[in-house]
Short mmCIF file of C-alpha atoms and ligand atoms in Angstrom, two decimals:
data_model
loop_
_atom_site.label_atom_id
_atom_site.label_comp_id
_atom_site.label_asym_id
_atom_site.label_seq_id
_atom_site.Cartn_x
_atom_site.Cartn_y
_atom_site.Cartn_z
CA MET A 106 -33.00 -9.73 -9.77
CA LEU A 107 -35.05 -11.76 -7.48
CA ALA A 108 -38.89 -11.43 -7.32
CA SER A 109 -41.77 -13.28 -5.97
CA GLY A 110 -44.73 -11.38 -7.39
CA SER A 111 -45.98 -9.12 -9.64
CA GLY A 112 -42.91 -7.26 -10.31
CA THR A 113 -43.80 -3.72 -10.78
CA ASN A 114 -40.57 -2.45 -9.34
CA LEU A 115 -38.72 -4.78 -11.52
CA GLN A 116 -40.58 -3.21 -14.47
CA THR A 117 -39.13 0.24 -13.60
CA LEU A 118 -35.66 -1.38 -13.53
CA ILE A 119 -36.36 -3.32 -16.70
CA ASP A 120 -37.51 0.25 -18.28
CA ASP A 121 -34.64 2.24 -17.15
CA PRO A 122 -31.94 2.03 -19.86
CA ASP A 123 -29.14 2.49 -17.69
CA VAL A 124 -30.09 -0.41 -15.59
CA LYS A 125 -31.70 -2.85 -17.92
CA GLY A 126 -28.01 -3.90 -19.56
CA HIS A 127 -26.91 -4.97 -16.17
CA ILE A 128 -29.82 -7.53 -15.46
CA ALA A 129 -28.37 -10.64 -15.85
CA CYS A 130 -31.28 -12.84 -14.99
CA VAL A 131 -34.61 -12.61 -13.17
CA VAL A 132 -35.03 -15.63 -10.53
CA SER A 133 -38.21 -16.56 -8.68
CA ASP A 134 -39.37 -18.92 -5.92
CA LYS A 135 -42.77 -18.72 -7.59
CA PRO A 136 -43.37 -20.47 -11.15
CA SER A 137 -46.67 -18.28 -11.41
CA ALA A 138 -44.75 -15.02 -10.60
CA LEU A 139 -45.93 -12.33 -13.19
CA ALA A 140 -41.98 -11.11 -12.57
CA LEU A 141 -40.90 -13.67 -14.76
CA GLU A 142 -43.01 -12.88 -17.72
CA ARG A 143 -41.92 -9.45 -17.50
CA ALA A 144 -38.41 -10.53 -17.59
CA ARG A 145 -38.83 -12.72 -20.64
CA GLN A 146 -41.01 -9.89 -22.10
CA GLY A 147 -37.85 -7.78 -21.83
CA GLY A 148 -35.30 -10.35 -23.20
CA ILE A 149 -33.92 -11.47 -20.04
CA PRO A 150 -33.47 -14.87 -18.78
CA ALA A 151 -35.81 -15.88 -16.18
CA GLU A 152 -35.53 -18.91 -13.86
CA VAL A 153 -37.46 -20.63 -11.02
CA VAL A 154 -35.64 -21.99 -8.02
CA SER A 155 -38.78 -23.32 -6.24
CA TRP A 156 -38.62 -23.13 -2.33
CA GLY A 157 -40.53 -26.72 -2.02
CA LYS A 158 -37.81 -28.57 -3.90
CA HIS A 159 -35.00 -27.60 -1.30
CA GLY A 160 -35.04 -29.15 2.09
CA SER A 161 -34.13 -26.09 4.10
CA ARG A 162 -33.53 -22.24 3.82
CA GLU A 163 -29.68 -22.93 3.44
CA LEU A 164 -30.12 -25.44 0.53
CA PHE A 165 -32.94 -22.94 -1.12
CA SER A 166 -30.39 -20.05 -0.65
CA ILE A 167 -27.49 -21.76 -2.00
CA ALA A 168 -29.45 -22.91 -5.10
CA LEU A 169 -30.53 -19.50 -5.78
CA ALA A 170 -26.84 -17.95 -5.50
CA ASP A 171 -25.85 -20.78 -7.79
CA VAL A 172 -28.31 -19.65 -10.53
CA VAL A 173 -27.33 -15.95 -10.11
CA GLU A 174 -23.79 -17.01 -10.50
CA LYS A 175 -24.55 -19.35 -13.54
CA HIS A 176 -25.92 -16.08 -15.28
CA GLY A 177 -22.83 -13.80 -14.31
CA GLY A 178 -24.75 -11.87 -11.63
CA LYS A 179 -22.37 -9.95 -9.50
CA GLY A 180 -24.84 -8.45 -7.25
CA VAL A 181 -28.37 -9.10 -6.40
CA ILE A 182 -31.49 -6.76 -6.47
CA LEU A 183 -34.55 -8.02 -4.45
CA ALA A 184 -37.64 -6.55 -6.10
CA GLY A 185 -40.71 -8.07 -3.92
CA PHE A 186 -38.61 -11.25 -3.15
CA MET A 187 -40.64 -12.69 -0.03
CA ARG A 188 -38.37 -15.32 1.30
CA ILE A 189 -35.54 -14.65 3.72
CA LEU A 190 -31.84 -15.29 2.29
CA SER A 191 -29.51 -17.30 4.80
CA LYS A 192 -25.81 -16.24 5.30
CA PRO A 193 -24.58 -18.55 2.85
CA PHE A 194 -26.59 -16.40 0.35
CA VAL A 195 -25.42 -13.14 1.68
CA ASP A 196 -21.93 -14.29 2.04
CA ARG A 197 -21.74 -15.04 -1.45
CA PHE A 198 -22.38 -11.50 -2.39
CA PRO A 199 -20.97 -9.30 0.33
CA GLY A 200 -22.30 -5.74 0.27
CA ARG A 201 -23.85 -6.47 -3.08
CA VAL A 202 -27.31 -7.38 -2.14
CA ILE A 203 -30.07 -4.84 -2.04
CA ASN A 204 -33.81 -4.73 -0.84
CA ILE A 205 -36.75 -2.19 -1.09
CA HIS A 206 -39.50 -2.54 1.57
CA PRO A 207 -42.65 -0.58 1.81
CA SER A 208 -42.19 0.96 5.51
CA LEU A 209 -39.43 3.35 7.14
CA LEU A 210 -37.46 0.70 8.69
CA PRO A 211 -36.60 -0.35 11.35
CA SER A 212 -40.20 -0.02 11.81
CA PHE A 213 -42.51 -2.72 10.37
CA PRO A 214 -40.27 -5.49 8.71
CA GLY A 215 -41.89 -8.49 7.35
CA ARG A 216 -44.88 -9.31 4.87
CA ARG A 217 -47.49 -7.17 6.33
CA ALA A 218 -45.64 -3.92 6.53
CA VAL A 219 -48.42 -1.57 5.17
CA GLU A 220 -51.16 -3.40 7.17
CA ASP A 221 -48.75 -3.04 10.37
CA ALA A 222 -48.04 0.52 9.54
CA LEU A 223 -51.87 1.38 9.44
CA SER A 224 -52.82 -0.52 12.36
CA HIS A 225 -50.42 1.15 14.85
CA GLY A 226 -51.99 4.68 13.47
CA VAL A 227 -48.48 5.84 12.25
CA LYS A 228 -48.95 9.38 10.35
CA VAL A 229 -46.03 9.13 8.23
CA SER A 230 -44.80 5.88 6.49
CA GLY A 231 -42.70 5.20 3.50
CA VAL A 232 -39.94 3.16 1.67
CA THR A 233 -36.53 1.97 2.57
CA VAL A 234 -33.90 0.81 0.40
CA HIS A 235 -31.26 -1.19 2.27
CA PHE A 236 -28.22 -3.54 2.05
CA VAL A 237 -29.25 -6.96 2.90
CA ASP A 238 -28.17 -9.19 5.57
CA GLU A 239 -29.39 -12.55 7.15
CA GLN A 240 -32.09 -10.95 8.93
CA VAL A 241 -35.71 -10.00 7.60
CA ASP A 242 -35.67 -6.69 6.10
CA HIS A 243 -32.67 -5.70 8.00
CA GLY A 244 -29.12 -4.19 7.11
CA PRO A 245 -27.59 -0.80 6.48
CA ILE A 246 -30.12 1.77 5.12
CA ILE A 247 -29.12 3.22 1.77
CA ALA A 248 -32.13 5.65 1.18
CA GLN A 249 -35.71 6.27 2.43
CA ARG A 250 -38.64 8.60 1.36
CA ALA A 251 -41.50 9.57 3.41
CA VAL A 252 -45.15 9.03 2.57
CA PRO A 253 -47.82 10.76 4.85
CA VAL A 254 -50.65 8.51 6.03
CA ARG A 255 -54.25 9.66 5.43
CA SER A 256 -56.99 9.29 8.10
CA ASP A 257 -59.06 7.29 5.33
CA ASP A 258 -56.14 5.34 3.93
CA THR A 259 -56.54 1.46 3.32
CA VAL A 260 -53.77 -1.09 2.82
CA GLU A 261 -54.44 -0.57 -0.88
CA THR A 262 -54.45 3.24 -1.15
CA LEU A 263 -51.14 3.47 1.20
CA HIS A 264 -49.51 0.93 -0.51
CA ALA A 265 -50.20 2.55 -3.94
CA ARG A 266 -48.57 5.85 -2.96
CA VAL A 267 -45.66 4.16 -1.24
CA GLN A 268 -45.21 2.26 -4.63
CA GLU A 269 -45.05 5.54 -6.46
CA GLU A 270 -42.20 6.51 -4.24
CA GLU A 271 -40.69 2.93 -5.05
CA TYR A 272 -40.61 3.59 -8.56
CA GLN A 273 -38.84 6.71 -8.33
CA LEU A 274 -36.56 5.80 -5.63
CA TYR A 275 -35.08 2.21 -6.98
CA PRO A 276 -33.96 3.09 -9.87
CA GLU A 277 -32.09 5.85 -8.53
CA VAL A 278 -30.19 3.63 -6.14
CA VAL A 279 -29.69 0.65 -8.46
CA ARG A 280 -28.48 3.07 -11.33
CA ALA A 281 -25.59 4.25 -8.60
CA PHE A 282 -25.17 0.70 -7.66
CA VAL A 283 -24.30 -0.39 -10.85
CA ASP A 284 -22.35 2.50 -11.95
CA GLY A 285 -20.08 1.74 -8.88
CA ARG A 286 -21.19 4.85 -7.01
CA LEU A 287 -22.71 2.98 -4.21
CA GLY A 288 -21.28 0.57 -2.11
CA LEU A 289 -20.79 -0.80 1.64
CA VAL A 290 -17.41 -0.43 3.25
CA ASP A 291 -17.04 -1.75 6.91
CA GLY A 292 -20.62 -1.86 7.30
CA LYS A 293 -21.36 1.84 6.24
CA VAL A 294 -23.02 2.99 3.22
CA VAL A 295 -21.01 4.98 0.90
CA TRP A 296 -21.87 7.15 -2.04
CA ASP A 297 -19.45 8.80 -4.28
C1 GAR B 465 -42.97 -3.94 -2.97
O1 GAR B 465 -43.89 -2.81 -2.37
C2 GAR B 465 -41.76 -4.15 -2.13
O2 GAR B 465 -41.32 -3.02 -1.22
C3 GAR B 465 -42.42 -5.15 -1.18
O3 GAR B 465 -43.10 -5.87 -2.03
C4 GAR B 465 -43.74 -5.01 -3.20
C5 GAR B 465 -43.52 -5.74 -4.26
O4 GAR B 465 -44.11 -5.25 -5.54
N1 GAR B 465 -41.23 -5.71 -0.53
C6 GAR B 465 -41.32 -6.49 0.47
O5 GAR B 465 -42.29 -6.35 1.53
C7 GAR B 465 -39.92 -7.04 1.15
N2 GAR B 465 -40.11 -7.25 2.58
P1 GAR B 465 -43.90 -5.59 -6.88
O6 GAR B 465 -43.81 -7.14 -6.98
O7 GAR B 465 -44.93 -4.94 -7.52
O8 GAR B 465 -42.54 -4.79 -7.26
#
């Protein structure tokens, strides 16, 4: 698992008995990420691969992939990981990198998804889980849930309702992935 921030999605995965045993490690680009503490509390190895110590996105991505493999990780779940992974990383885990994003992709990729959705005045936003390629918040879509936008929503209130959906959807998808019921075949998402 890769995480950069508070790790509330990570926590729902740690709390899922069908998922927890499959988590080889949690790796963050940020030493201060609360996600690392959540991993340690759950008895899961936690490591930092700091962005600043690597001279380029490629070298950072390779160092990350090395740490994941060192812990025996066969697939990678991004849970609020805020760095772009380059091709050398994605190629090491073909069809085995999954991300969650707080908008209905392909609308509003990037770090400010909820803010961008609100400022465009969309009436429905939501959450997307997708296989990852080397573009930002991009790749074959696995599942989506819609969240209606209210006229008085702020970034905080809308994100909170989107996250409620995230906490339902991500464990469902990750359970299917670790069970081998979900995969990517010839660029297409396949569920058993
Ligand atoms: C989540 O809302 C997730 O969808 C988003 O970061 C948040 C992390 O929260 N991810 C992205 O924006 C990816 N582009 P968390 O650390 O509390 O799970």
